mmCIF file of N, CA, C and O in Angstrom:
data_model
loop_
_atom_site.group_PDB
_atom_site.id
_atom_site.type_symbol
_atom_site.label_atom_id
_atom_site.label_comp_id
_atom_site.label_asym_id
_atom_site.label_seq_id
_atom_site.Cartn_x
_atom_site.Cartn_y
_atom_site.Cartn_z
ATOM 1 N N UNK A 34 83.952 88.139 157.982
ATOM 2 C CA UNK A 34 85.596 88.516 157.803
ATOM 3 C C UNK A 34 85.673 89.843 158.723
ATOM 4 O O UNK A 34 84.654 90.844 158.364
ATOM 5 N N UNK A 35 86.604 89.791 159.478
ATOM 6 C CA UNK A 35 86.677 91.216 160.290
ATOM 7 C C UNK A 35 87.343 92.246 159.428
ATOM 8 O O UNK A 35 88.142 92.022 158.568
ATOM 9 N N UNK A 36 87.215 93.536 159.652
ATOM 10 C CA UNK A 36 87.858 94.578 159.053
ATOM 11 C C UNK A 36 89.384 94.632 159.214
ATOM 12 O O UNK A 36 89.777 94.258 160.377
ATOM 13 N N UNK A 37 89.867 94.851 158.365
ATOM 14 C CA UNK A 37 91.462 94.799 158.326
ATOM 15 C C UNK A 37 92.053 93.434 158.173
ATOM 16 O O UNK A 37 93.281 93.420 158.362
ATOM 17 N N UNK A 38 91.209 92.546 157.631
ATOM 18 C CA UNK A 38 91.725 91.356 157.506
ATOM 19 C C UNK A 38 92.465 91.279 156.220
ATOM 20 O O UNK A 38 92.085 91.957 155.172
ATOM 21 N N UNK A 39 93.499 90.485 155.972
ATOM 22 C CA UNK A 39 94.387 90.316 154.766
ATOM 23 C C UNK A 39 93.712 89.192 153.817
ATOM 24 O O UNK A 39 93.633 88.058 154.330
ATOM 25 N N UNK A 40 93.421 89.430 152.588
ATOM 26 C CA UNK A 40 92.956 88.327 151.734
ATOM 27 C C UNK A 40 94.099 88.136 150.848
ATOM 28 O O UNK A 40 95.034 88.953 150.309
ATOM 29 N N UNK A 41 94.246 86.791 150.519
ATOM 30 C CA UNK A 41 95.088 86.357 149.387
ATOM 31 C C UNK A 41 94.972 87.000 147.891
ATOM 32 O O UNK A 41 93.714 87.505 147.842
ATOM 33 N N UNK A 42 95.899 87.389 147.312
ATOM 34 C CA UNK A 42 95.691 87.851 145.942
ATOM 35 C C UNK A 42 94.695 87.270 145.236
ATOM 36 O O UNK A 42 94.086 87.843 144.313
ATOM 37 N N UNK A 43 94.475 85.829 145.179
ATOM 38 C CA UNK A 43 93.666 85.019 144.312
ATOM 39 C C UNK A 43 92.348 85.418 144.733
ATOM 40 O O UNK A 43 91.393 85.084 143.954
ATOM 41 N N UNK A 44 92.057 85.857 145.977
ATOM 42 C CA UNK A 44 90.505 86.232 146.511
ATOM 43 C C UNK A 44 90.186 87.437 145.876
ATOM 44 O O UNK A 44 88.993 87.611 146.126
ATOM 45 N N UNK A 45 90.882 88.313 145.332
ATOM 46 C CA UNK A 45 90.721 89.607 144.943
ATOM 47 C C UNK A 45 89.993 89.696 143.471
ATOM 48 O O UNK A 45 90.561 88.848 142.728
ATOM 49 N N UNK A 46 88.952 90.241 143.571
ATOM 50 C CA UNK A 46 88.408 90.318 141.973
ATOM 51 C C UNK A 46 89.545 90.931 141.021
ATOM 52 O O UNK A 46 90.010 91.854 141.327
ATOM 53 N N UNK A 47 89.799 90.329 139.835
ATOM 54 C CA UNK A 47 90.501 90.715 138.841
ATOM 55 C C UNK A 47 89.554 91.369 137.577
ATOM 56 O O UNK A 47 88.599 90.660 137.206
ATOM 57 N N UNK A 48 90.136 92.446 137.090
ATOM 58 C CA UNK A 48 89.681 93.173 135.966
ATOM 59 C C UNK A 48 90.184 92.456 134.825
ATOM 60 O O UNK A 48 91.346 92.442 134.367
ATOM 61 N N UNK A 49 89.303 91.982 133.803
ATOM 62 C CA UNK A 49 89.848 91.424 132.652
ATOM 63 C C UNK A 49 89.833 92.476 131.516
ATOM 64 O O UNK A 49 90.291 92.200 130.291
ATOM 65 N N UNK A 50 89.140 93.605 131.694
ATOM 66 C CA UNK A 50 89.167 94.412 130.550
ATOM 67 C C UNK A 50 90.195 95.463 130.604
ATOM 68 O O UNK A 50 90.904 95.997 131.473
ATOM 69 N N UNK A 51 90.899 95.346 129.252
ATOM 70 C CA UNK A 51 92.003 96.355 129.183
ATOM 71 C C UNK A 51 91.688 97.725 128.734
ATOM 72 O O UNK A 51 90.462 98.048 128.304
ATOM 73 N N UNK A 52 92.482 98.580 129.133
ATOM 74 C CA UNK A 52 92.175 99.904 128.778
ATOM 75 C C UNK A 52 91.884 100.425 127.308
ATOM 76 O O UNK A 52 92.801 99.649 126.497
ATOM 77 N N UNK A 53 91.029 101.035 126.815
ATOM 78 C CA UNK A 53 90.700 101.340 125.373
ATOM 79 C C UNK A 53 91.947 102.143 124.747
ATOM 80 O O UNK A 53 92.359 101.896 123.610
ATOM 81 N N UNK A 54 92.743 102.982 125.450
ATOM 82 C CA UNK A 54 93.667 103.802 124.832
ATOM 83 C C UNK A 54 94.848 103.119 124.052
ATOM 84 O O UNK A 54 95.301 103.404 123.026
ATOM 85 N N UNK A 55 95.455 102.131 124.831
ATOM 86 C CA UNK A 55 96.793 101.320 124.396
ATOM 87 C C UNK A 55 96.278 100.454 122.995
ATOM 88 O O UNK A 55 96.764 100.627 122.156
ATOM 89 N N UNK A 56 94.813 100.087 122.963
ATOM 90 C CA UNK A 56 94.364 99.489 121.935
ATOM 91 C C UNK A 56 94.209 100.329 120.772
ATOM 92 O O UNK A 56 94.686 100.048 119.595
ATOM 93 N N UNK A 57 93.798 101.465 120.893
ATOM 94 C CA UNK A 57 93.734 102.387 119.865
ATOM 95 C C UNK A 57 95.043 102.752 119.308
ATOM 96 O O UNK A 57 95.366 102.935 118.059
ATOM 97 N N UNK A 58 96.059 102.936 120.144
ATOM 98 C CA UNK A 58 97.384 103.223 119.625
ATOM 99 C C UNK A 58 97.954 102.119 118.776
ATOM 100 O O UNK A 58 98.521 102.351 117.855
ATOM 101 N N UNK A 59 97.696 100.879 119.276
ATOM 102 C CA UNK A 59 98.235 99.711 118.527
ATOM 103 C C UNK A 59 97.552 99.793 117.100
ATOM 104 O O UNK A 59 98.112 99.441 116.111
ATOM 105 N N UNK A 60 96.387 100.041 117.081
ATOM 106 C CA UNK A 60 95.661 99.999 115.659
ATOM 107 C C UNK A 60 96.272 101.177 114.895
ATOM 108 O O UNK A 60 96.365 100.862 113.729
ATOM 109 N N UNK A 61 96.396 102.311 115.354
ATOM 110 C CA UNK A 61 97.018 103.326 114.538
ATOM 111 C C UNK A 61 98.388 102.994 114.084
ATOM 112 O O UNK A 61 98.828 103.080 112.866
ATOM 113 N N UNK A 62 99.389 102.368 115.001
ATOM 114 C CA UNK A 62 100.510 101.971 114.587
ATOM 115 C C UNK A 62 100.453 100.796 113.524
ATOM 116 O O UNK A 62 101.175 100.750 112.431
ATOM 117 N N UNK A 63 99.267 99.869 113.757
ATOM 118 C CA UNK A 63 99.157 98.852 112.765
ATOM 119 C C UNK A 63 98.998 99.415 111.192
ATOM 120 O O UNK A 63 99.312 98.953 110.159
ATOM 121 N N UNK A 64 98.180 100.504 111.410
ATOM 122 C CA UNK A 64 97.759 101.150 109.960
ATOM 123 C C UNK A 64 99.089 101.862 109.365
ATOM 124 O O UNK A 64 99.107 101.716 108.239
ATOM 125 N N UNK A 65 99.747 102.645 110.277
ATOM 126 C CA UNK A 65 101.147 103.144 109.816
ATOM 127 C C UNK A 65 101.926 102.219 109.241
ATOM 128 O O UNK A 65 102.734 102.417 108.143
ATOM 129 N N UNK A 66 102.117 100.922 109.860
ATOM 130 C CA UNK A 66 102.985 99.836 109.272
ATOM 131 C C UNK A 66 102.582 99.380 108.142
ATOM 132 O O UNK A 66 103.450 99.194 107.245
ATOM 133 N N UNK A 67 101.153 99.260 107.807
ATOM 134 C CA UNK A 67 100.646 98.671 106.592
ATOM 135 C C UNK A 67 100.969 99.811 105.479
ATOM 136 O O UNK A 67 101.356 99.337 104.536
ATOM 137 N N UNK A 68 100.770 101.027 105.753
ATOM 138 C CA UNK A 68 101.091 102.025 104.717
ATOM 139 C C UNK A 68 102.574 101.978 104.316
ATOM 140 O O UNK A 68 103.049 102.118 103.196
ATOM 141 N N UNK A 69 103.520 101.832 105.705
ATOM 142 C CA UNK A 69 104.902 101.767 105.239
ATOM 143 C C UNK A 69 105.308 100.733 104.476
ATOM 144 O O UNK A 69 106.187 100.890 103.632
ATOM 145 N N UNK A 70 104.807 99.497 104.664
ATOM 146 C CA UNK A 70 105.052 98.439 103.779
ATOM 147 C C UNK A 70 104.691 98.607 102.524
ATOM 148 O O UNK A 70 105.516 98.217 101.520
ATOM 149 N N UNK A 71 103.759 99.270 102.138
ATOM 150 C CA UNK A 71 103.207 99.428 100.612
ATOM 151 C C UNK A 71 104.189 100.642 100.204
ATOM 152 O O UNK A 71 104.798 100.307 99.001
ATOM 153 N N UNK A 72 104.622 101.637 100.750
ATOM 154 C CA UNK A 72 105.625 102.779 100.260
ATOM 155 C C UNK A 72 106.863 102.043 100.038
ATOM 156 O O UNK A 72 107.475 102.392 99.182
ATOM 157 N N UNK A 73 107.351 101.186 100.974
ATOM 158 C CA UNK A 73 108.698 100.409 100.755
ATOM 159 C C UNK A 73 108.822 99.549 99.622
ATOM 160 O O UNK A 73 109.575 99.716 98.841
ATOM 161 N N UNK A 74 107.579 98.885 99.334
ATOM 162 C CA UNK A 74 107.364 98.041 98.126
ATOM 163 C C UNK A 74 107.340 98.908 96.919
ATOM 164 O O UNK A 74 108.218 98.588 95.901
ATOM 165 N N UNK A 75 106.770 99.941 96.933
ATOM 166 C CA UNK A 75 106.668 100.803 95.746
ATOM 167 C C UNK A 75 108.229 101.460 95.501
ATOM 168 O O UNK A 75 108.329 101.783 94.198
ATOM 169 N N UNK A 76 109.053 101.596 96.553
ATOM 170 C CA UNK A 76 110.117 102.395 96.367
ATOM 171 C C UNK A 76 111.410 101.447 96.348
ATOM 172 O O UNK A 76 112.563 101.687 96.155
ATOM 173 N N UNK A 77 111.046 100.109 96.206
ATOM 174 C CA UNK A 77 112.160 99.011 96.354
ATOM 175 C C UNK A 77 112.990 99.068 97.474
ATOM 176 O O UNK A 77 114.182 98.637 97.317
ATOM 177 N N UNK A 78 112.288 99.213 98.532
ATOM 178 C CA UNK A 78 113.315 99.387 99.840
ATOM 179 C C UNK A 78 112.732 98.618 100.923
ATOM 180 O O UNK A 78 111.791 97.767 100.698
ATOM 181 N N UNK A 79 113.398 98.820 102.133
ATOM 182 C CA UNK A 79 112.872 98.054 103.254
ATOM 183 C C UNK A 79 112.383 99.074 104.222
ATOM 184 O O UNK A 79 113.149 100.208 104.542
ATOM 185 N N UNK A 80 111.331 98.726 104.928
ATOM 186 C CA UNK A 80 110.494 99.681 105.932
ATOM 187 C C UNK A 80 111.438 99.533 107.139
ATOM 188 O O UNK A 80 111.832 98.491 107.709
ATOM 189 N N UNK A 81 111.927 100.795 107.593
ATOM 190 C CA UNK A 81 112.774 100.997 108.828
ATOM 191 C C UNK A 81 111.889 101.325 110.032
ATOM 192 O O UNK A 81 112.158 101.008 111.113
ATOM 193 N N UNK A 82 110.930 102.126 109.792
ATOM 194 C CA UNK A 82 110.182 102.603 110.721
ATOM 195 C C UNK A 82 108.743 103.328 110.293
ATOM 196 O O UNK A 82 108.818 104.018 109.206
ATOM 197 N N UNK A 83 107.709 103.258 111.090
ATOM 198 C CA UNK A 83 106.442 103.606 110.735
ATOM 199 C C UNK A 83 105.855 104.294 112.105
ATOM 200 O O UNK A 83 105.581 103.530 112.936
ATOM 201 N N UNK A 84 105.722 105.466 112.151
ATOM 202 C CA UNK A 84 105.341 106.091 113.416
ATOM 203 C C UNK A 84 104.132 106.964 113.267
ATOM 204 O O UNK A 84 104.154 107.940 112.392
ATOM 205 N N UNK A 85 103.124 107.025 113.992
ATOM 206 C CA UNK A 85 101.887 107.835 113.777
ATOM 207 C C UNK A 85 102.452 109.277 114.605
ATOM 208 O O UNK A 85 102.971 109.198 115.691
ATOM 209 N N UNK A 86 102.051 110.331 114.113
ATOM 210 C CA UNK A 86 102.331 111.634 114.740
ATOM 211 C C UNK A 86 101.112 112.447 114.378
ATOM 212 O O UNK A 86 100.368 112.383 113.649
ATOM 213 N N UNK A 87 101.052 113.600 115.403
ATOM 214 C CA UNK A 87 100.135 114.752 115.164
ATOM 215 C C UNK A 87 101.053 115.851 114.795
ATOM 216 O O UNK A 87 101.567 116.361 115.566
ATOM 217 N N UNK A 88 100.803 116.262 113.651
ATOM 218 C CA UNK A 88 101.394 117.555 112.978
ATOM 219 C C UNK A 88 100.383 118.540 112.576
ATOM 220 O O UNK A 88 99.360 118.413 111.658
ATOM 221 N N UNK A 89 100.375 119.499 113.568
ATOM 222 C CA UNK A 89 99.454 120.669 113.302
ATOM 223 C C UNK A 89 97.982 120.364 113.292
ATOM 224 O O UNK A 89 97.140 120.830 112.622
ATOM 225 N N UNK A 90 97.736 119.248 114.128
ATOM 226 C CA UNK A 90 96.434 119.017 114.369
ATOM 227 C C UNK A 90 95.832 117.838 113.501
ATOM 228 O O UNK A 90 94.849 117.517 113.611
ATOM 229 N N UNK A 91 96.687 117.373 112.492
ATOM 230 C CA UNK A 91 96.313 116.657 111.598
ATOM 231 C C UNK A 91 97.184 115.270 112.025
ATOM 232 O O UNK A 91 98.281 115.169 112.099
ATOM 233 N N UNK A 92 96.631 113.843 111.916
ATOM 234 C CA UNK A 92 97.102 112.818 112.224
ATOM 235 C C UNK A 92 98.012 112.192 110.843
ATOM 236 O O UNK A 92 97.309 112.285 109.807
ATOM 237 N N UNK A 93 99.266 111.997 111.030
ATOM 238 C CA UNK A 93 99.963 111.437 109.962
ATOM 239 C C UNK A 93 100.769 110.383 110.313
ATOM 240 O O UNK A 93 101.022 110.024 111.481
ATOM 241 N N UNK A 94 101.148 109.697 109.372
ATOM 242 C CA UNK A 94 102.113 108.519 109.475
ATOM 243 C C UNK A 94 103.603 109.067 108.939
ATOM 244 O O UNK A 94 103.662 109.472 107.703
ATOM 245 N N UNK A 95 104.727 108.959 109.752
ATOM 246 C CA UNK A 95 105.908 109.095 109.283
ATOM 247 C C UNK A 95 106.633 107.803 109.113
ATOM 248 O O UNK A 95 106.741 107.007 109.832
ATOM 249 N N UNK A 96 106.736 107.656 107.743
ATOM 250 C CA UNK A 96 107.585 106.472 107.261
ATOM 251 C C UNK A 96 108.904 106.675 106.767
ATOM 252 O O UNK A 96 109.165 107.495 106.263
ATOM 253 N N UNK A 97 109.900 105.745 107.243
ATOM 254 C CA UNK A 97 111.140 105.711 106.930
ATOM 255 C C UNK A 97 111.567 104.490 106.272
ATOM 256 O O UNK A 97 111.323 103.379 106.651
ATOM 257 N N UNK A 98 112.057 104.680 105.012
ATOM 258 C CA UNK A 98 112.253 103.555 104.312
ATOM 259 C C UNK A 98 113.839 103.670 103.692
ATOM 260 O O UNK A 98 114.478 104.651 103.610
ATOM 261 N N UNK A 99 114.580 102.353 103.716
ATOM 262 C CA UNK A 99 115.947 102.213 103.405
ATOM 263 C C UNK A 99 116.000 101.788 101.988
ATOM 264 O O UNK A 99 115.501 100.707 101.823
ATOM 265 N N UNK A 100 116.279 102.631 101.105
ATOM 266 C CA UNK A 100 116.372 102.241 99.749
ATOM 267 C C UNK A 100 117.832 101.952 99.246
ATOM 268 O O UNK A 100 118.847 102.936 99.765
ATOM 269 N N UNK A 101 118.031 100.674 98.675
ATOM 270 C CA UNK A 101 119.389 100.432 98.521
ATOM 271 C C UNK A 101 120.183 101.057 97.465
ATOM 272 O O UNK A 101 119.568 101.907 96.747
ATOM 273 N N UNK A 102 121.652 101.381 97.999
ATOM 274 C CA UNK A 102 122.258 102.149 97.132
ATOM 275 C C UNK A 102 122.737 101.765 95.877
ATOM 276 O O UNK A 102 122.634 100.512 95.546
ATOM 277 N N UNK A 103 123.246 102.424 94.911
ATOM 278 C CA UNK A 103 123.741 102.089 93.531
ATOM 279 C C UNK A 103 125.243 101.796 93.685
ATOM 280 O O UNK A 103 125.943 102.477 94.449
ATOM 281 N N UNK A 104 125.692 100.905 92.964
ATOM 282 C CA UNK A 104 126.928 100.490 92.729
ATOM 283 C C UNK A 104 127.827 100.104 94.127
ATOM 284 O O UNK A 104 128.874 100.585 94.401
ATOM 285 N N UNK A 105 127.095 99.500 94.921
ATOM 286 C CA UNK A 105 127.668 98.923 96.257
ATOM 287 C C UNK A 105 127.551 100.047 97.230
ATOM 288 O O UNK A 105 128.245 99.957 98.189
ATOM 289 N N UNK A 106 126.956 101.361 97.046
ATOM 290 C CA UNK A 106 126.977 102.226 97.972
ATOM 291 C C UNK A 106 126.118 101.918 99.115
ATOM 292 O O UNK A 106 125.097 101.039 98.944
ATOM 293 N N UNK A 107 126.072 102.514 100.335
ATOM 294 C CA UNK A 107 125.398 102.265 101.474
ATOM 295 C C UNK A 107 123.706 102.609 101.066
ATOM 296 O O UNK A 107 123.460 103.560 100.389
ATOM 297 N N UNK A 108 122.782 102.067 101.732
ATOM 298 C CA UNK A 108 121.283 102.254 101.536
ATOM 299 C C UNK A 108 121.152 103.806 101.948
ATOM 300 O O UNK A 108 121.740 104.405 102.729
ATOM 301 N N UNK A 109 120.187 104.399 100.971
ATOM 302 C CA UNK A 109 119.729 105.856 101.305
ATOM 303 C C UNK A 109 118.593 105.842 102.168
ATOM 304 O O UNK A 109 117.707 104.935 102.010
ATOM 305 N N UNK A 110 118.521 106.653 103.141
ATOM 306 C CA UNK A 110 117.262 106.780 103.962
ATOM 307 C C UNK A 110 116.411 107.729 103.346
ATOM 308 O O UNK A 110 116.644 109.042 103.036
ATOM 309 N N UNK A 111 115.080 107.334 103.351
ATOM 310 C CA UNK A 111 113.919 108.127 102.615
ATOM 311 C C UNK A 111 112.931 108.296 103.592
ATOM 312 O O UNK A 111 112.443 107.275 104.050
ATOM 313 N N UNK A 112 112.487 109.510 103.850
ATOM 314 C CA UNK A 112 111.235 109.740 104.861
ATOM 315 C C UNK A 112 110.077 110.209 104.039
ATOM 316 O O UNK A 112 110.194 111.228 103.209
ATOM 317 N N UNK A 113 108.982 109.568 104.315
ATOM 318 C CA UNK A 113 107.676 109.956 103.703
ATOM 319 C C UNK A 113 106.928 110.485 104.809
ATOM 320 O O UNK A 113 106.611 109.716 105.988
ATOM 321 N N UNK A 114 105.939 111.517 104.660
ATOM 322 C CA UNK A 114 105.007 111.861 105.603
ATOM 323 C C UNK A 114 103.513 111.716 104.687
ATOM 324 O O UNK A 114 103.278 112.583 103.903
ATOM 325 N N UNK A 115 102.758 110.826 105.341
ATOM 326 C CA UNK A 115 101.275 110.624 104.547
ATOM 327 C C UNK A 115 100.173 110.934 105.647
ATOM 328 O O UNK A 115 100.211 110.431 106.684
ATOM 329 N N UNK A 116 99.071 111.473 105.148
ATOM 330 C CA UNK A 116 98.101 111.627 106.090
ATOM 331 C C UNK A 116 97.386 110.316 106.354
ATOM 332 O O UNK A 116 97.495 109.371 105.763
ATOM 333 N N UNK A 117 96.798 110.158 107.519
ATOM 334 C CA UNK A 117 96.275 108.938 107.999
ATOM 335 C C UNK A 117 94.854 108.663 107.592
ATOM 336 O O UNK A 117 94.091 109.629 107.265
#
């Protein structure tokens, strides 16, 4: 094949290995989600958000739970910060 020849995309080698960083992030989010589900169940609410964060060099999960209001009031937002 001559230099400068154009190959179809199907002829180029494809890498099937995914980068490690996104997978690691997904695992952390999954752990925060599981913790969030447990905290929501303990407080009788619904998990609204579970986010991993770095606070002061420590990895934590920030959990937001919507707890039903009393006597027909709107739900109350409760935020929990738990170490990972």
